[in-house]
C-alpha positions as a printed Julia matrix, in Angstrom:
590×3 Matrix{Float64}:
  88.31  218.92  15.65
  87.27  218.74  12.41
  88.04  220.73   9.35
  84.6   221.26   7.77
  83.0   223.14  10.99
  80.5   225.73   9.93
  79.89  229.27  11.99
  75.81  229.53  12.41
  75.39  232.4   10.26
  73.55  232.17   7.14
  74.88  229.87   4.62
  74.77  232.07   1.21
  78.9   233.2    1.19
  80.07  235.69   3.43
  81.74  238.84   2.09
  85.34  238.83   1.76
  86.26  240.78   5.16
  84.1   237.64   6.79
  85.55  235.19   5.38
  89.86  236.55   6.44
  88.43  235.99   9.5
  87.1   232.7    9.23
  90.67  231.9    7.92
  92.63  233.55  10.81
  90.48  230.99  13.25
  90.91  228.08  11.03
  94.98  228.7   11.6
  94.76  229.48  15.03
  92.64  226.55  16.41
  95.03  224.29  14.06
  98.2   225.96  16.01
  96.65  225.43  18.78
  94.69  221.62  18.76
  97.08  220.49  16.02
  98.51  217.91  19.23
  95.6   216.91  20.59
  93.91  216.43  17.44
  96.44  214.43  15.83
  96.54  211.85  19.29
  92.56  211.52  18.66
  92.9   210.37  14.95
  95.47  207.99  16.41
  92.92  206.54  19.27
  90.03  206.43  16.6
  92.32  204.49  14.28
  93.66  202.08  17.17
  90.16  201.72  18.45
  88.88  200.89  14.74
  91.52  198.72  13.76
  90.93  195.05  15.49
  94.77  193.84  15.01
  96.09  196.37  17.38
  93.56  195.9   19.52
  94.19  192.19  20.11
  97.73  193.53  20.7
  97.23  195.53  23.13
  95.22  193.2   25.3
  97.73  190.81  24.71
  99.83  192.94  26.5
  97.57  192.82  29.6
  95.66  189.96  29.71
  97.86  188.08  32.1
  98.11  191.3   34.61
  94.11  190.97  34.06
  93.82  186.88  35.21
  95.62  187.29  37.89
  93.45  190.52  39.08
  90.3   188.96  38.59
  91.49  185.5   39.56
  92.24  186.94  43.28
  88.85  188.12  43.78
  86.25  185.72  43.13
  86.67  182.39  40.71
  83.84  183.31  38.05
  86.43  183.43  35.75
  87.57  179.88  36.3
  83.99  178.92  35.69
  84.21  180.61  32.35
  86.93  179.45  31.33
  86.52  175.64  32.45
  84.39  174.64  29.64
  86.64  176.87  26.56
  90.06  174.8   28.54
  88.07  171.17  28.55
  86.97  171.65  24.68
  90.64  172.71  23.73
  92.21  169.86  25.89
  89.8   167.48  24.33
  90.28  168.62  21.11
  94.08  168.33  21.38
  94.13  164.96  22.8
  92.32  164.23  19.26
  94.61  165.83  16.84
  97.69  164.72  19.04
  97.14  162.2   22.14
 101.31  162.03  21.92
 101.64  165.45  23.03
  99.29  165.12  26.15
 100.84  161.63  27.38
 104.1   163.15  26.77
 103.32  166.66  28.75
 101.61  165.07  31.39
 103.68  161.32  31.72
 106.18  163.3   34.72
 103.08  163.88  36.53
 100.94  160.34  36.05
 104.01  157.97  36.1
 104.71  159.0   39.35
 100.92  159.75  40.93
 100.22  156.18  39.2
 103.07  154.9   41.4
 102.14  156.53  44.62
  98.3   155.16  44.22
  99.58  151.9   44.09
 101.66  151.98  46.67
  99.15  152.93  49.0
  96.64  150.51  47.82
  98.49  147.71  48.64
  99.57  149.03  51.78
  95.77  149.84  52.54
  95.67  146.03  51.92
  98.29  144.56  53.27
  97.45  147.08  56.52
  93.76  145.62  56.17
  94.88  141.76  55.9
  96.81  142.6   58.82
  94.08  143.64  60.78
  91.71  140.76  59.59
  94.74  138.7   60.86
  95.39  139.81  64.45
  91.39  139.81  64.82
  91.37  136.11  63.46
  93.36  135.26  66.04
  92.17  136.78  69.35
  89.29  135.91  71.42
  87.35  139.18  70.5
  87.78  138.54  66.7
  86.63  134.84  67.6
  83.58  136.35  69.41
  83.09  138.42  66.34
  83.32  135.7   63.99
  80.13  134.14  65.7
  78.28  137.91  65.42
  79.28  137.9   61.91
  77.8   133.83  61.43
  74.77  134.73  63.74
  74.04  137.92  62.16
  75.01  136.53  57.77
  77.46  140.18  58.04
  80.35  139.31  56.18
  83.33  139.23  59.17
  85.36  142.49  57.86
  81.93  144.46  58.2
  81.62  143.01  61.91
  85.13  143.95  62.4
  84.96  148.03  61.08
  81.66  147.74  63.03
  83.73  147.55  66.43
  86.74  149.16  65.75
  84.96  152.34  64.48
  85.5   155.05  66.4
  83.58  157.34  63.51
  82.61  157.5   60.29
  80.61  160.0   58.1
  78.75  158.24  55.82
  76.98  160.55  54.34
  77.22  164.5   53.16
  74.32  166.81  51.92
  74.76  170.31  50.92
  71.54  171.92  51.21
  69.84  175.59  50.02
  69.38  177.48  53.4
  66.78  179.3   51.78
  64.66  176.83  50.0
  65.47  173.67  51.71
  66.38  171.95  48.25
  68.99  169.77  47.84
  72.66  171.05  45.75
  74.51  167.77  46.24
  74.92  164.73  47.83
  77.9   162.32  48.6
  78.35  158.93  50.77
  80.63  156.14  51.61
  80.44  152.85  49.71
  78.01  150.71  51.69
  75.83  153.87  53.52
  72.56  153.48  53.58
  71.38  155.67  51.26
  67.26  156.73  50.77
  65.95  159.6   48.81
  68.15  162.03  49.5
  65.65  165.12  48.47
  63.03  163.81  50.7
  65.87  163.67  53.61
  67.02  167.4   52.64
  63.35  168.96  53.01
  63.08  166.62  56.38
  66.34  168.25  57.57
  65.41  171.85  56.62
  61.55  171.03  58.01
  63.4   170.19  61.27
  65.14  173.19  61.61
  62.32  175.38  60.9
  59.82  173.92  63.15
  63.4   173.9   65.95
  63.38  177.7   65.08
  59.17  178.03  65.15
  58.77  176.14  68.48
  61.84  177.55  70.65
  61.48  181.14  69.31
  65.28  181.19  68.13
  66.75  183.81  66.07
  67.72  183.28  62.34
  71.1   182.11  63.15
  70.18  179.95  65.49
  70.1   176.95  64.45
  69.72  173.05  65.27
  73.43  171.77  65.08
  72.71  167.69  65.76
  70.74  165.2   66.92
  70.39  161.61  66.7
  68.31  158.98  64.71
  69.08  155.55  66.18
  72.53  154.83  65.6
  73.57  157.86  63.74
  74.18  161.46  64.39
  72.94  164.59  61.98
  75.43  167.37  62.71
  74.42  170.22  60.8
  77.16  173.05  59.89
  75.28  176.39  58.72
  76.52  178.73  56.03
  75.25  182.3   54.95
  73.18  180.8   52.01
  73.62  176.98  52.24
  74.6   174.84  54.64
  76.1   171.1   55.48
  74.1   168.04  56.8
  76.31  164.85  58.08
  75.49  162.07  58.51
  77.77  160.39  61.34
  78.07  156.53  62.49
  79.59  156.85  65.94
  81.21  159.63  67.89
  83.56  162.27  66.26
  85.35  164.79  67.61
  84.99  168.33  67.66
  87.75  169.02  64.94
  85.17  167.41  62.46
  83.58  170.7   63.23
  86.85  172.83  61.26
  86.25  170.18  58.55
  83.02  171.13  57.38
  83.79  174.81  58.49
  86.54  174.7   55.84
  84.22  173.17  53.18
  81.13  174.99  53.64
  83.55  178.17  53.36
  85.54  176.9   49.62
  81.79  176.44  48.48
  80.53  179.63  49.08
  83.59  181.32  47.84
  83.29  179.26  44.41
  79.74  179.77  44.22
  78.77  182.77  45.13
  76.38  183.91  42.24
  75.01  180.35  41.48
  73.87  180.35  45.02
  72.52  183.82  45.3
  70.91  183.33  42.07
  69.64  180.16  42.37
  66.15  178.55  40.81
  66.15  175.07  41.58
  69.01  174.39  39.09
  71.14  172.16  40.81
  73.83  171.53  37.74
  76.28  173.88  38.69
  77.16  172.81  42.27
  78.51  169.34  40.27
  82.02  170.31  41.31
  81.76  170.92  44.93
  82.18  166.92  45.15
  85.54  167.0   46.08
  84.69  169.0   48.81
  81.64  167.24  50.37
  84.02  164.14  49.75
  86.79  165.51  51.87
  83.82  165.93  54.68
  83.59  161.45  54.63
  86.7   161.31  57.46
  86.46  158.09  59.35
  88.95  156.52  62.04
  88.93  153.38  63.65
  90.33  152.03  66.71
  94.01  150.06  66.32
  94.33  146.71  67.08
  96.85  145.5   70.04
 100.19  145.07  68.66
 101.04  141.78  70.75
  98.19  138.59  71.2
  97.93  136.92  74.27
 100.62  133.6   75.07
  98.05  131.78  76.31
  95.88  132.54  73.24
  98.97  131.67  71.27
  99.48  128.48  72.6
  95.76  127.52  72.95
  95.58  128.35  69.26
  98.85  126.42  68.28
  97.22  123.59  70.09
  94.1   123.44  68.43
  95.34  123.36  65.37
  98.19  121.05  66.12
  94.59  118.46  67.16
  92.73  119.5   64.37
  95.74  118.59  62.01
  95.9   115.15  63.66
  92.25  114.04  63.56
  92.59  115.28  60.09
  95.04  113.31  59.49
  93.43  110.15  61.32
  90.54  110.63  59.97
  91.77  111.04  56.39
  93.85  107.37  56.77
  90.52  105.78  58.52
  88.46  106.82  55.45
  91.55  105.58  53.05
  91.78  102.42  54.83
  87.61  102.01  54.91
  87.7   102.8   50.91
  90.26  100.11  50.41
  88.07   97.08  52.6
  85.15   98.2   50.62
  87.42   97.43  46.92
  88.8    94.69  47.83
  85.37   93.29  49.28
  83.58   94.34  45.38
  86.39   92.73  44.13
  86.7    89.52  45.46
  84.47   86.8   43.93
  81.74   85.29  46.08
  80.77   88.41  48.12
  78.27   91.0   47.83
  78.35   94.34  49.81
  74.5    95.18  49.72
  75.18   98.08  52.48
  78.08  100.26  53.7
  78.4   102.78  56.97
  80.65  104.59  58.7
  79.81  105.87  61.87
  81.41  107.13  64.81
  84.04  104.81  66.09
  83.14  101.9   63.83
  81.65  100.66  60.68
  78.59   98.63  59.53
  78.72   96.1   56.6
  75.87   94.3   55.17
  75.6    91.55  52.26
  75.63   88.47  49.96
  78.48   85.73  50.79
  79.1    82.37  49.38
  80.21   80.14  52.0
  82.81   78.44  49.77
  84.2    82.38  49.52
  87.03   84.19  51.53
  86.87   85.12  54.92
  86.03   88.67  54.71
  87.24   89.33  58.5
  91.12   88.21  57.39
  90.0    91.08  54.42
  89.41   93.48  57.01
  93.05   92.69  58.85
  94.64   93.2   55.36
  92.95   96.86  54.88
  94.58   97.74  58.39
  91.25   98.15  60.38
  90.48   96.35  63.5
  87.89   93.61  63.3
  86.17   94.74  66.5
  85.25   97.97  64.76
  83.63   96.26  61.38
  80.2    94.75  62.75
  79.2    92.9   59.18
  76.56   90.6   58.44
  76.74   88.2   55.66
  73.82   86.51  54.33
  74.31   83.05  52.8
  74.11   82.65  48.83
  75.73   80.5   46.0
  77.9    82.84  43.91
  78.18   81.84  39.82
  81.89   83.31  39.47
  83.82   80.69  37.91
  86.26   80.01  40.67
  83.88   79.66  43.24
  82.02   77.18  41.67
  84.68   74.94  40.68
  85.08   75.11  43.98
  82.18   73.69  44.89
  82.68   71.06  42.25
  85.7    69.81  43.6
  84.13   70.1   47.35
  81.18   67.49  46.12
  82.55   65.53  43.62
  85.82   64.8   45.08
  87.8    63.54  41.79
  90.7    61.56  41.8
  94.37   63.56  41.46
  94.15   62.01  37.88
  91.2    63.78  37.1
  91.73   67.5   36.27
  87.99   69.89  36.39
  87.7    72.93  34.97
  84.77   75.93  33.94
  84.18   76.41  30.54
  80.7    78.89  30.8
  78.29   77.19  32.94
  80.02   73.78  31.61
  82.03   71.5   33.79
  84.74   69.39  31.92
  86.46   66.48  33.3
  89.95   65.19  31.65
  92.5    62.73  32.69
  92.01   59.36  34.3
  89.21   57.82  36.86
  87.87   54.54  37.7
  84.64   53.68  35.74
  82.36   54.38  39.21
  83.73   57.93  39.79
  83.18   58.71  35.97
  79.51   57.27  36.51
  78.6    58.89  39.82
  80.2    62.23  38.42
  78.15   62.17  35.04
  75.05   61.96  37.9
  75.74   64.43  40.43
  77.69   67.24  38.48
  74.74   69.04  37.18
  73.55   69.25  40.49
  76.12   71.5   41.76
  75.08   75.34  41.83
  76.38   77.06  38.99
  76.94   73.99  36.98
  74.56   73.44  34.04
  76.29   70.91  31.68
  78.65   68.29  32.02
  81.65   67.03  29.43
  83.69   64.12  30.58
  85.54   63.7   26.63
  88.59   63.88  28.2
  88.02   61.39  30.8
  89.98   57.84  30.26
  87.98   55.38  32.68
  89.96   52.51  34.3
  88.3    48.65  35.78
  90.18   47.71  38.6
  89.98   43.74  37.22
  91.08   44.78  34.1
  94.37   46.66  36.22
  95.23   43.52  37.86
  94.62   41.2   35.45
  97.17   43.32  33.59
  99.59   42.86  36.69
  99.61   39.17  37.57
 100.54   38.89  33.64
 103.68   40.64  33.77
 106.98   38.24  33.73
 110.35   39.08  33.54
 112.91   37.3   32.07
 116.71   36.58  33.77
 119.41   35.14  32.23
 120.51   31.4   33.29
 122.35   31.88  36.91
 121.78   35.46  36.91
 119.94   37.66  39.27
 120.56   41.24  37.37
 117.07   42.37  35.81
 118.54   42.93  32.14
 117.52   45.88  30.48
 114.94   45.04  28.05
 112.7    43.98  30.44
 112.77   47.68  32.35
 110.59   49.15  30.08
 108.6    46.13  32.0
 108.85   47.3   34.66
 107.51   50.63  33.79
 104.67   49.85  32.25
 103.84   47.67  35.83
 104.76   51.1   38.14
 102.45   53.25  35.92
  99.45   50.05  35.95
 100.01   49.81  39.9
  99.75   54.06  40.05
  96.41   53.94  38.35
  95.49   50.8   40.49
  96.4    52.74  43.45
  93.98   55.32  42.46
  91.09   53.3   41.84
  91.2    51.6   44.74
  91.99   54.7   47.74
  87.81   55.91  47.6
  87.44   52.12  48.22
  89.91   51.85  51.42
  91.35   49.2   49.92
  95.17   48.54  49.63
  96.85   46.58  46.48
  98.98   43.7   47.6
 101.95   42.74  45.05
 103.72   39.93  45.72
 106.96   39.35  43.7
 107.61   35.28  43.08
 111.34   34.38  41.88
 111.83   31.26  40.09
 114.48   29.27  38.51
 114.99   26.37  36.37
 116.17   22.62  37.62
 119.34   22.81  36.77
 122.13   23.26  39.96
 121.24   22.36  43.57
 118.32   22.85  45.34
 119.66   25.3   47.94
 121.39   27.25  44.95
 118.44   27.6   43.08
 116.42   28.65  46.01
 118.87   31.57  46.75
 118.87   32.43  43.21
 114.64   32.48  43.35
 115.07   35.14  46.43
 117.71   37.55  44.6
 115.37   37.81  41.52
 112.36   38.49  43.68
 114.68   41.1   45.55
 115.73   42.71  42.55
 112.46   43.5   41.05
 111.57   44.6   44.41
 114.21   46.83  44.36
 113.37   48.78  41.24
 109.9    48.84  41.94
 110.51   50.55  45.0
 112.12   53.15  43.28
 109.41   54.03  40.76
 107.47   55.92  43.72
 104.26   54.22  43.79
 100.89   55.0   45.56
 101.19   54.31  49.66
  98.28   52.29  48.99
 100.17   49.66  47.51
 102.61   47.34  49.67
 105.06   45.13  47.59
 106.16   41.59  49.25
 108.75   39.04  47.96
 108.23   35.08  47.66
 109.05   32.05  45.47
 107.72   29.41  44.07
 108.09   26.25  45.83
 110.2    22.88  43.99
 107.36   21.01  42.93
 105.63   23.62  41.35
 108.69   24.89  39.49
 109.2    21.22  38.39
 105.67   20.99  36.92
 106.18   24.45  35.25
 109.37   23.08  33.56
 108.43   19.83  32.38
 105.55   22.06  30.58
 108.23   25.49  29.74
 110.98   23.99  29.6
 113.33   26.18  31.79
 112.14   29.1   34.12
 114.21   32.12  34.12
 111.79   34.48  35.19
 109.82   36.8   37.78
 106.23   36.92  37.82
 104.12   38.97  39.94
 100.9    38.18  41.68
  98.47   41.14  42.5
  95.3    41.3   44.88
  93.31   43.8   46.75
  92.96   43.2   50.75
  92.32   45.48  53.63
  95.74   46.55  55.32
  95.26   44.52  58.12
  95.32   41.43  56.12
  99.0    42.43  54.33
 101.84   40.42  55.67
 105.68   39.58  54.39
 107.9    41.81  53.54
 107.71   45.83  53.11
 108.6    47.26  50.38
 111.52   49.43  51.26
């Protein structure tokens, strides 16, 4: 009560007996609402005065969460947004302080996620495994080929014994749609044209049947799904189910439907179309998407085992076989590119055998003794070769040698398309050669520079010229005259040679002579030991086997003319002809 309370009489100043009495109220009201008055001022000044009222509320605002927290969760919905902002604004000023708070909780959750991923995997390979191996996973490999499904898909396909795909939560009243989850791979459409279909069902179920409100269509099927339909006071829940699932799925979407409402009470009373605010009732549509799937045996067939082991135990060996076969066909085909005078136009494999066609030069190798080498049977290479002249160097000196057949004293070789000639041949080959050698395939030119030509005369003209020289009585060649000797070995070689394209044989016959002096008889002997002597060391020079060496001497009267014109003979001459080998007679030399 205030102080400055005025009585309703007139305002001028009361007389002095009036105004004892205005004073004798004044004390008694104060004696009396002194208390009550003072406790007022105190309320006014707590209620005016912000600092103790943030105190006080401080005091209760706990006692008041938890009240209003137990009735309905509006105030969670308040809040949600005010504790996101300050979180997010914390993790800016100090990220530290978040990992730190909440690193006891994510260490271990990041743990447990990742334990169960790869034993989601490693349960899933399993599975893929045992099916991979059974006939019902083999018959499901072919679905999966037949049908382009990848082989896991085929595999969930059969062993599914249920799976909701797909989870709408729908406004009973207007049919619209709140929210909408599914399953990775679900076929998913519009979803708010399938929410108004759903609710148009029901309505026309309700219309044609003459049900009550709450009765309602609870599922029905569309092909190779099933709609079950869970109803709630002002929404309800639409599923979408692959399958057959049990009736506990039933208590699942009870238990949903039921967390919604409770969350969302006003957003769904007072709902406009707005659909923003049933955002977090994902988690519990999502907990709706329950699948199971049929187990695999535990233990494959030992038949199936064996049958298996078997199969691959053949497939490993025709691998094999047919990995050395192709190794074995790649190496033929090298070594035929690679050798000179053949020409693989055309190469097959087939079944069983192998087909070769080409170019080959018939001066070339055998290509079957190619195909032996390689390690394939001949029987199993059907080649044909056609004929051709190959230009490779070897080949066509070759075919050189082949026409021209040259003497072992002649040497050819290739020099570009230029055949060369060196060493020694009689004068015919050299002219016969300098004709025919540009007429060999591949040859172009022809150099015979190197080629010493040799006249058969002129060879034994140099023979029957030789003489060697003995001393008086003596039968022992001396040395001087070996280097003779030589020079007749090496003249009888190249004779040799000259005459073999002839068929001819060279016929030496060794003639001993002495002078007058001693008897006869001694002097004959004498003749005979020089001849054998020379004979002797001609047969050691290894001449041609065309050439046949015979001794003889000269008879008395004809060393007697040869002395009274020489003097004395001392000497060995030798007397060389050419003669068919018939026609040779005497003595061999040894």
């Amino acid at each position: 009560m205030s102080s400055d309370f005025r009585s309703p009489c007139s305002e001028s100043s009361p007389p002095e007996g009036v105004t004892s009495v205005q004073e004798d109220w004044t004390q008694l009201r104060t004696l009396l609402l002194a208390p009550e008055q003072t406790q007022l001022d105190e309320i006014r000044e707590r209620l005016d005065n912000r600092v103790v009222q943030s105190e006080d509320v401080s005091h209760v605002l706990p006692e008041a969460f938890a009240l209003r927290g137990d009735n309905d969760q509006q105030l969670s919905t308040v809040l949600t947004p005010y504790v996101e902002n300050g979180l997010a604004a914390s993790v800016r000023k100090s990220p530290r302080t978040i990992v730190d708070a909440i690193a006891p909780i994510i260490g271990p959750a990041i743990r447990q996620a990742i334990a169960r991923a790869l034993q989601s995997m490693t349960q899933s390979f399993n599975h893929s495994l045992d099916e991979s191996v059974s006939m019902r996973g083999l018959r499901w490999r072919v679905e999966a080929w037949r049908t382009g499904k990848p082989f896991a898909e085929v595999v969930l396909l059969h062993r599914l014994r249920y799976r909701v795909e797909q989870v709408f939560l729908i406004h009973r009243e207007t049919g619209l749609l709140l929210q909408h989850v599914a399953t990775d791979g679900a076929v998913i459409q519009d979803q708010h044209v399938l929410s108004g279909m759903l609710t148009a069902i029901q309505n026309y179920v309700q219309d044609s049947f003459g049900g009550r409100q709450d009765q309602t269509l609870e599922q029905f099927q569309v092909g190779e799904w099933t709609v079950w339909s869970e109803q709630g006071s002002q929404a309800y829940l639409a599923c979408v189910v692959r399958g057959t699932p049990p009736a506990s799925l039933r208590d699942i979407l009870c238990d949903a439907l039921d967390h919604i409402h409770a969350q969302h009470t006003d957003a769904l009373t007072h709902f406009v179309g707005d659909a923003a605010p049933f955002t977090t009732t994902q988690p519990h549509l999502e907990s709706c998407l329950q699948a199971h799937y049929d187990s695999p045996p535990k233990q494959g067939s030992l038949k199936l085992w064996i049958l298996l082991g078997l199969l691959l135990l053949g497939s490993a060996w025709w691998g094999w076989m047919t990995y050395q076969a192709h190794a074995r066909w790649s190496n033929l085909l090298e070594r035929l590119r690679n050798e000179p005078g053949l020409v693989v136009t055309e190469a097959k494999s087939a079944w069983g055998g192998y087909h070769l066609e080409g170019l080959r030069d018939p001066l070339a190798r055998d290509p079957t003794a190619m195909v032996v080498e390689a390690g394939l049977e001949p029987t199993t290479v059907k080649a044909m070769w056609s004929p051709y002249y190959a230009l490779d160097s070897p080949l066509v000196l070759a075919r050189a040698q082949s026409i021209l057949q040259p003497p072992t004293t002649v040497k050819l070789h290739i020099e570009g398309e230029t055949l060369v000639a060196t060493g020694s041949a009689p004068a015919d080959w050299a002219r016969e050669t300098k004709r025919l050698a540009v007429l060999v395939p591949g040859v172009s030119q022809y150099r015979d520079d190197g080629l010493v030509t040799t006249s058969i005369p002129v060879l034994l003209d140099q023979i029957n010229r030789t003489i060697i020289h003995f001393r008086s009585g003596s039968s022992t060649v001396e040395p001087a005259e070996q280097a003779v000797l030589d020079a007749v070995s090496t003249t009888l070689r190249e004779l040799d040679r000259a005459v073999l394209p002839s068929g001819q044989r060279v016929a030496v016959e060794i003639l001993g002579s002495t002078d007058t002096t001693g008897s006869v008889a001694r002097n004959l002997q004498l003749s005979k030991q020089r001849a054998q002597a020379v004979l002797a060391i001609l047969g050691e020079k290894r001449l041609g086997d065309g050439t046949a060496l015979v001794t003889g001497t000269v008879r008395l009267s004809d060393q007697r003319e040869a002395t009274s014109e020489a003097g004395s003979q001392r000497i060995v001459t030798l007397r060389a002809s050419l003669t068919v080998p018939e026609q040779i007679h005497g003595t061999a030399r040894p």
